[in-house]
C-alpha cells in the first residue's frame, strides 16, 4: 500500500459521487459556520483537484446529487427544513450550467439518461431526460420501471467499485469479524463493522468505545493471509455510526478522515 493523495478541505466533506465513465470524483464541501458550499472535481487518474466556479448565488442552498459522463448534477431545496430536494442543475467540468429543471427532482441515472419526477408528485409521472442536453425523451414512466433501470445501470457503472458490507452488532458476521480483530489487534469493536475484500486485501472499518463513552471509527487493512498492513483513525468523539466509510475504485482505497481530509491509497502491488 502507498499514499497517493491527501488533502484537507478545511470544512466538512458532505458528499462524494463517482463519475466512473470519466474517472472523476465529485465532492461537496460545506462550511456550516460560514454557510458556504463548494463543489470540486478530482481526476482519479492524475489526482488533480479543481474547484467548480459556480455562477449561481446562494450556493449554500444547493447540494451534490450525482456525477456522470462529465456532468456534475446539483439539486436545490424545496422544503429547506425537511431537506426536500427540488430542481436539477447540470454543470460542465468548469462549473458552467448546461441546463436546469427547476420544477423536477432527481430520481436516478439509467443507461438512457436521467430519471426525474415532479416535486409535487414524488411517486408518479416519472420522466426520462437525455444527457447532456436535458431534453425530455419519455414521460409517464412508472416508478417500478425507473427503479429497475436505475438499479441495473448502477450495477454496470459501479462494476469497478468495491463498497463495504455493513454488519451490525449481534449479527453472526459481526461476531465473526469481531473475534478476528480481538485476536489480531486486541481490540473490542462495538455497534457496527464494515467489511470488504479484494484479491489481495481484507479491509475493515470498526468502532471502539472511548473513555468518555463516545465512539472512535478506525480503518484497518490486512493481507488475505491475515498479515497486518495499515491502520488509520477515521473519526473520533462520535455519538453514532455511519456507513460507506470507505470504498475502492480501480485498485485505490478512498476514505475521509476527521470529516475534512480525503485520503487515497493504492492497493496495487
PDB file of C-alpha atoms in Angstrom:
ATOM      1  CA  UNK A   1       0.000   0.000   0.000  1.00  0.00           C
ATOM      2  CA  UNK A   2       1.112   3.557  -0.695  1.00  0.00           C
ATOM      3  CA  UNK A   3      -0.381   7.011  -0.189  1.00  0.00           C
ATOM      4  CA  UNK A   4      -1.379   8.637  -3.491  1.00  0.00           C
ATOM      5  CA  UNK A   5      -3.341  11.690  -2.365  1.00  0.00           C
ATOM      6  CA  UNK A   6      -4.137  13.577   0.827  1.00  0.00           C
ATOM      7  CA  UNK A   7      -5.911  16.914   1.038  1.00  0.00           C
ATOM      8  CA  UNK A   8      -7.678  18.838   3.803  1.00  0.00           C
ATOM      9  CA  UNK A   9     -10.626  20.919   2.618  1.00  0.00           C
ATOM     10  CA  UNK A  10     -10.914  22.852   5.885  1.00  0.00           C
ATOM     11  CA  UNK A  11     -14.628  22.102   6.117  1.00  0.00           C
ATOM     12  CA  UNK A  12     -16.879  19.052   6.149  1.00  0.00           C
ATOM     13  CA  UNK A  13     -16.825  16.748   3.136  1.00  0.00           C
ATOM     14  CA  UNK A  14     -20.547  16.281   2.864  1.00  0.00           C
ATOM     15  CA  UNK A  15     -20.987  14.050  -0.155  1.00  0.00           C
ATOM     16  CA  UNK A  16     -18.834  12.210  -2.726  1.00  0.00           C
ATOM     17  CA  UNK A  17     -20.090  10.950  -6.101  1.00  0.00           C
ATOM     18  CA  UNK A  18     -18.037   8.937  -8.581  1.00  0.00           C
ATOM     19  CA  UNK A  19     -18.221   9.621 -12.297  1.00  0.00           C
ATOM     20  CA  UNK A  20     -16.900   6.215 -13.319  1.00  0.00           C
ATOM     21  CA  UNK A  21     -17.279   6.994 -17.042  1.00  0.00           C
ATOM     22  CA  UNK A  22     -14.763   9.857 -16.814  1.00  0.00           C
ATOM     23  CA  UNK A  23     -12.862   8.548 -13.771  1.00  0.00           C
ATOM     24  CA  UNK A  24     -13.591  11.645 -11.727  1.00  0.00           C
ATOM     25  CA  UNK A  25     -14.815  12.161  -8.184  1.00  0.00           C
ATOM     26  CA  UNK A  26     -17.246  14.995  -7.454  1.00  0.00           C
ATOM     27  CA  UNK A  27     -17.149  16.384  -3.912  1.00  0.00           C
ATOM     28  CA  UNK A  28     -19.455  18.639  -1.908  1.00  0.00           C
ATOM     29  CA  UNK A  29     -17.826  20.636   0.904  1.00  0.00           C
ATOM     30  CA  UNK A  30     -19.965  22.529   3.426  1.00  0.00           C
ATOM     31  CA  UNK A  31     -18.827  25.085   5.993  1.00  0.00           C
ATOM     32  CA  UNK A  32     -21.700  25.387   8.451  1.00  0.00           C
ATOM     33  CA  UNK A  33     -20.173  28.344  10.290  1.00  0.00           C
ATOM     34  CA  UNK A  34     -19.858  30.495   7.159  1.00  0.00           C
ATOM     35  CA  UNK A  35     -22.870  28.959   5.348  1.00  0.00           C
ATOM     36  CA  UNK A  36     -20.681  28.239   2.337  1.00  0.00           C
ATOM     37  CA  UNK A  37     -20.984  25.272  -0.015  1.00  0.00           C
ATOM     38  CA  UNK A  38     -18.256  24.433  -2.521  1.00  0.00           C
ATOM     39  CA  UNK A  39     -18.019  21.764  -5.187  1.00  0.00           C
ATOM     40  CA  UNK A  40     -14.885  20.100  -6.532  1.00  0.00           C
ATOM     41  CA  UNK A  41     -13.815  17.581  -9.162  1.00  0.00           C
ATOM     42  CA  UNK A  42     -10.873  15.252  -8.620  1.00  0.00           C
ATOM     43  CA  UNK A  43      -9.325  13.492 -11.595  1.00  0.00           C
ATOM     44  CA  UNK A  44      -8.835   9.962 -10.255  1.00  0.00           C
ATOM     45  CA  UNK A  45      -6.003   9.191 -12.677  1.00  0.00           C
ATOM     46  CA  UNK A  46      -3.905  12.361 -12.484  1.00  0.00           C
ATOM     47  CA  UNK A  47      -5.120  13.267  -8.946  1.00  0.00           C
ATOM     48  CA  UNK A  48      -5.681  16.878  -9.986  1.00  0.00           C
ATOM     49  CA  UNK A  49      -8.238  18.785  -7.894  1.00  0.00           C
ATOM     50  CA  UNK A  50     -10.405  21.505  -9.447  1.00  0.00           C
ATOM     51  CA  UNK A  51     -12.981  23.719  -7.736  1.00  0.00           C
ATOM     52  CA  UNK A  52     -16.133  24.369  -9.773  1.00  0.00           C
ATOM     53  CA  UNK A  53     -16.638  28.100 -10.282  1.00  0.00           C
ATOM     54  CA  UNK A  54     -20.394  28.433  -9.858  1.00  0.00           C
ATOM     55  CA  UNK A  55     -22.168  31.448 -11.302  1.00  0.00           C
ATOM     56  CA  UNK A  56     -25.316  30.995  -9.188  1.00  0.00           C
ATOM     57  CA  UNK A  57     -25.632  32.928  -5.910  1.00  0.00           C
ATOM     58  CA  UNK A  58     -26.509  31.230  -2.612  1.00  0.00           C
ATOM     59  CA  UNK A  59     -24.604  28.009  -3.275  1.00  0.00           C
ATOM     60  CA  UNK A  60     -25.411  27.007   0.321  1.00  0.00           C
ATOM     61  CA  UNK A  61     -28.888  26.070  -0.905  1.00  0.00           C
ATOM     62  CA  UNK A  62     -27.510  23.620  -3.447  1.00  0.00           C
ATOM     63  CA  UNK A  63     -26.207  20.100  -2.977  1.00  0.00           C
ATOM     64  CA  UNK A  64     -24.421  17.402  -4.947  1.00  0.00           C
ATOM     65  CA  UNK A  65     -26.824  14.866  -6.461  1.00  0.00           C
ATOM     66  CA  UNK A  66     -24.648  12.750  -8.773  1.00  0.00           C
ATOM     67  CA  UNK A  67     -21.912  12.869 -11.404  1.00  0.00           C
ATOM     68  CA  UNK A  68     -21.796  11.074 -14.734  1.00  0.00           C
ATOM     69  CA  UNK A  69     -20.295  11.370 -18.225  1.00  0.00           C
ATOM     70  CA  UNK A  70     -18.567  14.656 -17.455  1.00  0.00           C
ATOM     71  CA  UNK A  71     -21.620  16.275 -15.846  1.00  0.00           C
ATOM     72  CA  UNK A  72     -21.986  17.292 -12.214  1.00  0.00           C
ATOM     73  CA  UNK A  73     -25.634  17.224 -11.130  1.00  0.00           C
ATOM     74  CA  UNK A  74     -26.758  19.523  -8.320  1.00  0.00           C
ATOM     75  CA  UNK A  75     -30.077  19.891  -6.550  1.00  0.00           C
ATOM     76  CA  UNK A  76     -31.772  22.739  -4.767  1.00  0.00           C
ATOM     77  CA  UNK A  77     -34.113  22.536  -1.811  1.00  0.00           C
ATOM     78  CA  UNK A  78     -37.890  22.771  -1.790  1.00  0.00           C
ATOM     79  CA  UNK A  79     -38.692  22.474   1.897  1.00  0.00           C
ATOM     80  CA  UNK A  80     -35.404  23.562   3.452  1.00  0.00           C
ATOM     81  CA  UNK A  81     -36.426  22.463   6.940  1.00  0.00           C
ATOM     82  CA  UNK A  82     -37.058  18.902   5.737  1.00  0.00           C
ATOM     83  CA  UNK A  83     -34.203  18.910   3.221  1.00  0.00           C
ATOM     84  CA  UNK A  84     -36.570  18.126   0.327  1.00  0.00           C
ATOM     85  CA  UNK A  85     -34.687  18.166  -2.975  1.00  0.00           C
ATOM     86  CA  UNK A  86     -36.111  20.398  -5.691  1.00  0.00           C
ATOM     87  CA  UNK A  87     -34.633  21.312  -9.025  1.00  0.00           C
ATOM     88  CA  UNK A  88     -31.833  19.804 -11.120  1.00  0.00           C
ATOM     89  CA  UNK A  89     -28.823  21.691 -12.477  1.00  0.00           C
ATOM     90  CA  UNK A  90     -26.371  20.031 -14.866  1.00  0.00           C
ATOM     91  CA  UNK A  91     -22.894  21.566 -14.756  1.00  0.00           C
ATOM     92  CA  UNK A  92     -19.908  21.098 -17.035  1.00  0.00           C
ATOM     93  CA  UNK A  93     -16.471  20.451 -15.539  1.00  0.00           C
ATOM     94  CA  UNK A  94     -15.721  24.167 -15.438  1.00  0.00           C
ATOM     95  CA  UNK A  95     -18.845  24.937 -13.422  1.00  0.00           C
ATOM     96  CA  UNK A  96     -20.975  26.491 -16.170  1.00  0.00           C
ATOM     97  CA  UNK A  97     -24.646  25.465 -16.153  1.00  0.00           C
ATOM     98  CA  UNK A  98     -25.632  23.460 -19.232  1.00  0.00           C
ATOM     99  CA  UNK A  99     -29.312  23.081 -18.335  1.00  0.00           C
ATOM    100  CA  UNK A 100     -31.722  23.385 -15.419  1.00  0.00           C
ATOM    101  CA  UNK A 101     -35.059  21.823 -14.490  1.00  0.00           C
ATOM    102  CA  UNK A 102     -36.347  23.882 -11.523  1.00  0.00           C
ATOM    103  CA  UNK A 103     -39.644  22.001 -11.130  1.00  0.00           C
ATOM    104  CA  UNK A 104     -38.251  18.460 -11.244  1.00  0.00           C
ATOM    105  CA  UNK A 105     -36.495  16.336  -8.639  1.00  0.00           C
ATOM    106  CA  UNK A 106     -33.717  13.860  -9.406  1.00  0.00           C
ATOM    107  CA  UNK A 107     -34.539  10.148  -9.041  1.00  0.00           C
ATOM    108  CA  UNK A 108     -31.578   8.344 -10.582  1.00  0.00           C
ATOM    109  CA  UNK A 109     -29.499   7.598 -13.667  1.00  0.00           C
ATOM    110  CA  UNK A 110     -30.261   4.913 -16.218  1.00  0.00           C
ATOM    111  CA  UNK A 111     -28.429   3.753 -19.309  1.00  0.00           C
ATOM    112  CA  UNK A 112     -30.573   6.044 -21.479  1.00  0.00           C
ATOM    113  CA  UNK A 113     -30.488   9.134 -19.287  1.00  0.00           C
ATOM    114  CA  UNK A 114     -31.700  10.742 -16.081  1.00  0.00           C
ATOM    115  CA  UNK A 115     -34.979   9.847 -14.375  1.00  0.00           C
ATOM    116  CA  UNK A 116     -36.814  12.657 -12.615  1.00  0.00           C
ATOM    117  CA  UNK A 117     -40.285  13.423 -11.283  1.00  0.00           C
ATOM    118  CA  UNK A 118     -42.308  16.477 -10.424  1.00  0.00           C
ATOM    119  CA  UNK A 119     -41.569  17.630  -6.906  1.00  0.00           C
ATOM    120  CA  UNK A 120     -45.288  17.716  -6.087  1.00  0.00           C
ATOM    121  CA  UNK A 121     -45.748  14.108  -7.308  1.00  0.00           C
ATOM    122  CA  UNK A 122     -42.763  12.112  -5.978  1.00  0.00           C
ATOM    123  CA  UNK A 123     -44.295   8.688  -6.672  1.00  0.00           C
ATOM    124  CA  UNK A 124     -45.706   9.200 -10.153  1.00  0.00           C
ATOM    125  CA  UNK A 125     -45.194  10.765 -13.584  1.00  0.00           C
ATOM    126  CA  UNK A 126     -41.512   9.960 -13.957  1.00  0.00           C
ATOM    127  CA  UNK A 127     -39.703  11.435 -16.953  1.00  0.00           C
ATOM    128  CA  UNK A 128     -36.557  10.359 -18.761  1.00  0.00           C
ATOM    129  CA  UNK A 129     -34.210  13.205 -19.680  1.00  0.00           C
ATOM    130  CA  UNK A 130     -31.450  12.741 -22.223  1.00  0.00           C
ATOM    131  CA  UNK A 131     -27.915  13.709 -21.257  1.00  0.00           C
ATOM    132  CA  UNK A 132     -26.159  16.043 -21.784  1.00  0.00           C
ATOM    133  CA  UNK A 133     -28.802  18.460 -23.185  1.00  0.00           C
ATOM    134  CA  UNK A 134     -31.567  17.666 -20.688  1.00  0.00           C
ATOM    135  CA  UNK A 135     -34.357  17.335 -23.237  1.00  0.00           C
ATOM    136  CA  UNK A 136     -37.291  15.086 -22.305  1.00  0.00           C
ATOM    137  CA  UNK A 137     -37.169  11.713 -24.069  1.00  0.00           C
ATOM    138  CA  UNK A 138     -40.046   9.932 -22.314  1.00  0.00           C
ATOM    139  CA  UNK A 139     -42.777  10.840 -19.859  1.00  0.00           C
ATOM    140  CA  UNK A 140     -45.233   8.898 -17.724  1.00  0.00           C
ATOM    141  CA  UNK A 141     -42.620   6.302 -16.859  1.00  0.00           C
ATOM    142  CA  UNK A 142     -43.714   4.111 -13.946  1.00  0.00           C
ATOM    143  CA  UNK A 143     -41.732   4.201 -10.721  1.00  0.00           C
ATOM    144  CA  UNK A 144     -41.171   0.440 -10.995  1.00  0.00           C
ATOM    145  CA  UNK A 145     -39.649   0.843 -14.464  1.00  0.00           C
ATOM    146  CA  UNK A 146     -37.491   3.777 -13.365  1.00  0.00           C
ATOM    147  CA  UNK A 147     -36.274   1.853 -10.311  1.00  0.00           C
ATOM    148  CA  UNK A 148     -35.351  -1.173 -12.432  1.00  0.00           C
ATOM    149  CA  UNK A 149     -33.435   0.961 -14.946  1.00  0.00           C
ATOM    150  CA  UNK A 150     -31.540   2.845 -12.220  1.00  0.00           C
ATOM    151  CA  UNK A 151     -30.606  -0.327 -10.316  1.00  0.00           C
ATOM    152  CA  UNK A 152     -29.414  -2.083 -13.475  1.00  0.00           C
ATOM    153  CA  UNK A 153     -27.321   0.900 -14.579  1.00  0.00           C
ATOM    154  CA  UNK A 154     -25.798   1.333 -11.118  1.00  0.00           C
ATOM    155  CA  UNK A 155     -24.554  -2.255 -11.234  1.00  0.00           C
ATOM    156  CA  UNK A 156     -22.923  -1.544 -14.593  1.00  0.00           C
ATOM    157  CA  UNK A 157     -21.368   1.834 -13.879  1.00  0.00           C
ATOM    158  CA  UNK A 158     -20.016   0.839 -10.468  1.00  0.00           C
ATOM    159  CA  UNK A 159     -18.716  -2.561 -11.580  1.00  0.00           C
ATOM    160  CA  UNK A 160     -15.127  -1.432 -10.893  1.00  0.00           C
ATOM    161  CA  UNK A 161     -16.015  -0.234  -7.388  1.00  0.00           C
ATOM    162  CA  UNK A 162     -15.996  -2.161  -4.127  1.00  0.00           C
ATOM    163  CA  UNK A 163     -18.189  -0.904  -1.298  1.00  0.00           C
ATOM    164  CA  UNK A 164     -18.118  -2.467   2.176  1.00  0.00           C
ATOM    165  CA  UNK A 165     -20.902  -4.574   3.670  1.00  0.00           C
ATOM    166  CA  UNK A 166     -22.324  -3.298   6.961  1.00  0.00           C
ATOM    167  CA  UNK A 167     -22.709  -5.781   9.836  1.00  0.00           C
ATOM    168  CA  UNK A 168     -24.488  -4.647  12.995  1.00  0.00           C
ATOM    169  CA  UNK A 169     -23.604  -5.804  16.478  1.00  0.00           C
ATOM    170  CA  UNK A 170     -25.338  -9.071  17.263  1.00  0.00           C
ATOM    171  CA  UNK A 171     -25.338 -10.360  13.683  1.00  0.00           C
ATOM    172  CA  UNK A 172     -23.321 -13.556  13.048  1.00  0.00           C
ATOM    173  CA  UNK A 173     -20.790 -11.943  10.664  1.00  0.00           C
ATOM    174  CA  UNK A 174     -20.233  -9.056  13.100  1.00  0.00           C
ATOM    175  CA  UNK A 175     -19.303 -11.547  15.801  1.00  0.00           C
ATOM    176  CA  UNK A 176     -17.010 -13.444  13.426  1.00  0.00           C
ATOM    177  CA  UNK A 177     -15.094 -10.324  12.381  1.00  0.00           C
ATOM    178  CA  UNK A 178     -15.002  -9.063  15.974  1.00  0.00           C
ATOM    179  CA  UNK A 179     -13.288 -12.294  17.072  1.00  0.00           C
ATOM    180  CA  UNK A 180     -10.739 -11.857  14.271  1.00  0.00           C
ATOM    181  CA  UNK A 181      -9.963  -8.256  15.343  1.00  0.00           C
ATOM    182  CA  UNK A 182      -9.800  -9.233  19.006  1.00  0.00           C
ATOM    183  CA  UNK A 183      -7.273 -11.940  18.144  1.00  0.00           C
ATOM    184  CA  UNK A 184      -5.113  -9.888  15.760  1.00  0.00           C
ATOM    185  CA  UNK A 185      -5.287  -6.374  17.267  1.00  0.00           C
ATOM    186  CA  UNK A 186      -6.536  -6.957  20.821  1.00  0.00           C
ATOM    187  CA  UNK A 187      -9.449  -4.552  20.297  1.00  0.00           C
ATOM    188  CA  UNK A 188     -13.166  -4.854  21.137  1.00  0.00           C
ATOM    189  CA  UNK A 189     -15.337  -3.495  18.300  1.00  0.00           C
ATOM    190  CA  UNK A 190     -18.850  -2.292  19.141  1.00  0.00           C
ATOM    191  CA  UNK A 191     -22.019  -1.220  17.313  1.00  0.00           C
ATOM    192  CA  UNK A 192     -21.079  -1.947  13.676  1.00  0.00           C
ATOM    193  CA  UNK A 193     -18.392  -3.242  11.342  1.00  0.00           C
ATOM    194  CA  UNK A 194     -17.930  -2.605   7.609  1.00  0.00           C
ATOM    195  CA  UNK A 195     -16.106  -5.340   5.699  1.00  0.00           C
ATOM    196  CA  UNK A 196     -14.711  -5.652   2.173  1.00  0.00           C
ATOM    197  CA  UNK A 197     -12.300  -7.926   0.331  1.00  0.00           C
ATOM    198  CA  UNK A 198     -10.187  -7.570  -2.786  1.00  0.00           C
ATOM    199  CA  UNK A 199      -7.986 -10.154  -4.473  1.00  0.00           C
ATOM    200  CA  UNK A 200      -5.160  -9.234  -2.107  1.00  0.00           C
ATOM    201  CA  UNK A 201      -6.605  -7.451   0.942  1.00  0.00           C
ATOM    202  CA  UNK A 202      -9.179  -7.519   3.714  1.00  0.00           C
ATOM    203  CA  UNK A 203     -10.484  -4.077   4.736  1.00  0.00           C
ATOM    204  CA  UNK A 204     -12.421  -3.476   7.952  1.00  0.00           C
ATOM    205  CA  UNK A 205     -13.908  -0.300   9.387  1.00  0.00           C
ATOM    206  CA  UNK A 206     -14.906  -0.679  13.034  1.00  0.00           C
ATOM    207  CA  UNK A 207     -15.832   1.298  16.153  1.00  0.00           C
ATOM    208  CA  UNK A 208     -14.448   1.166  19.676  1.00  0.00           C
ATOM    209  CA  UNK A 209     -15.812   2.788  22.816  1.00  0.00           C
ATOM    210  CA  UNK A 210     -13.697   5.640  24.237  1.00  0.00           C
ATOM    211  CA  UNK A 211     -13.232   6.603  27.877  1.00  0.00           C
ATOM    212  CA  UNK A 212     -15.930   9.280  27.699  1.00  0.00           C
ATOM    213  CA  UNK A 213     -18.442   6.815  26.199  1.00  0.00           C
ATOM    214  CA  UNK A 214     -18.085   8.197  22.682  1.00  0.00           C
ATOM    215  CA  UNK A 215     -17.062   6.163  19.620  1.00  0.00           C
ATOM    216  CA  UNK A 216     -13.896   6.141  17.551  1.00  0.00           C
ATOM    217  CA  UNK A 217     -14.009   4.833  13.969  1.00  0.00           C
ATOM    218  CA  UNK A 218     -10.883   3.054  12.699  1.00  0.00           C
ATOM    219  CA  UNK A 219      -9.958   1.529   9.358  1.00  0.00           C
ATOM    220  CA  UNK A 220      -7.603  -1.430   9.185  1.00  0.00           C
ATOM    221  CA  UNK A 221      -6.198  -3.356   6.217  1.00  0.00           C
ATOM    222  CA  UNK A 222      -4.819  -6.908   6.238  1.00  0.00           C
ATOM    223  CA  UNK A 223      -3.391  -9.134   3.562  1.00  0.00           C
ATOM    224  CA  UNK A 224      -5.637 -12.096   2.775  1.00  0.00           C
ATOM    225  CA  UNK A 225      -3.307 -14.297   4.828  1.00  0.00           C
ATOM    226  CA  UNK A 226      -4.090 -12.153   7.877  1.00  0.00           C
ATOM    227  CA  UNK A 227      -0.903 -10.091   7.965  1.00  0.00           C
ATOM    228  CA  UNK A 228      -1.444  -6.531   9.191  1.00  0.00           C
ATOM    229  CA  UNK A 229      -0.763  -3.766   6.629  1.00  0.00           C
ATOM    230  CA  UNK A 230      -2.307  -0.449   7.610  1.00  0.00           C
ATOM    231  CA  UNK A 231      -4.455   1.305  10.203  1.00  0.00           C
ATOM    232  CA  UNK A 232      -5.917   4.804  10.377  1.00  0.00           C
ATOM    233  CA  UNK A 233      -8.331   6.597  12.697  1.00  0.00           C
ATOM    234  CA  UNK A 234     -11.174   7.956  10.554  1.00  0.00           C
ATOM    235  CA  UNK A 235     -13.086   9.903  13.198  1.00  0.00           C
ATOM    236  CA  UNK A 236     -13.309  10.295  16.956  1.00  0.00           C
ATOM    237  CA  UNK A 237     -15.750  11.659  19.545  1.00  0.00           C
ATOM    238  CA  UNK A 238     -18.664  10.172  17.601  1.00  0.00           C
ATOM    239  CA  UNK A 239     -22.136   9.752  19.053  1.00  0.00           C
ATOM    240  CA  UNK A 240     -23.271   7.268  16.401  1.00  0.00           C
ATOM    241  CA  UNK A 241     -22.165   5.108  13.488  1.00  0.00           C
ATOM    242  CA  UNK A 242     -22.040   5.746   9.751  1.00  0.00           C
ATOM    243  CA  UNK A 243     -21.958   3.671   6.589  1.00  0.00           C
ATOM    244  CA  UNK A 244     -19.806   3.533   3.448  1.00  0.00           C
ATOM    245  CA  UNK A 245     -16.865   4.847   5.459  1.00  0.00           C
ATOM    246  CA  UNK A 246     -14.545   3.776   2.629  1.00  0.00           C
ATOM    247  CA  UNK A 247     -14.691   2.490  -0.925  1.00  0.00           C
ATOM    248  CA  UNK A 248     -12.319   1.083  -3.548  1.00  0.00           C
ATOM    249  CA  UNK A 249     -12.200   2.246  -7.169  1.00  0.00           C
ATOM    250  CA  UNK A 250      -9.846   0.766  -9.754  1.00  0.00           C
ATOM    251  CA  UNK A 251      -7.454  -0.529  -7.106  1.00  0.00           C
ATOM    252  CA  UNK A 252      -7.376   2.627  -4.970  1.00  0.00           C
ATOM    253  CA  UNK A 253      -8.749   2.966  -1.445  1.00  0.00           C
ATOM    254  CA  UNK A 254     -10.700   6.181  -0.734  1.00  0.00           C
ATOM    255  CA  UNK A 255     -11.736   7.411   2.711  1.00  0.00           C
ATOM    256  CA  UNK A 256     -12.485  10.617   4.620  1.00  0.00           C
ATOM    257  CA  UNK A 257     -10.575  11.350   7.812  1.00  0.00           C
ATOM    258  CA  UNK A 258     -11.891  13.654  10.558  1.00  0.00           C
ATOM    259  CA  UNK A 259     -14.696  14.767   8.214  1.00  0.00           C
ATOM    260  CA  UNK A 260     -12.411  17.157   6.276  1.00  0.00           C
ATOM    261  CA  UNK A 261      -9.492  15.166   4.841  1.00  0.00           C
ATOM    262  CA  UNK A 262      -9.666  12.990   1.732  1.00  0.00           C
ATOM    263  CA  UNK A 263      -7.068  10.232   1.513  1.00  0.00           C
ATOM    264  CA  UNK A 264      -6.409   7.888  -1.407  1.00  0.00           C
ATOM    265  CA  UNK A 265      -4.111   4.872  -1.065  1.00  0.00           C
ATOM    266  CA  UNK A 266      -3.029   2.496  -3.789  1.00  0.00           C
ATOM    267  CA  UNK A 267      -3.828  -1.159  -3.164  1.00  0.00           C
ATOM    268  CA  UNK A 268      -1.750  -2.264  -6.126  1.00  0.00           C
ATOM    269  CA  UNK A 269       1.414  -4.276  -5.589  1.00  0.00           C
TER     270      UNK A 269
END
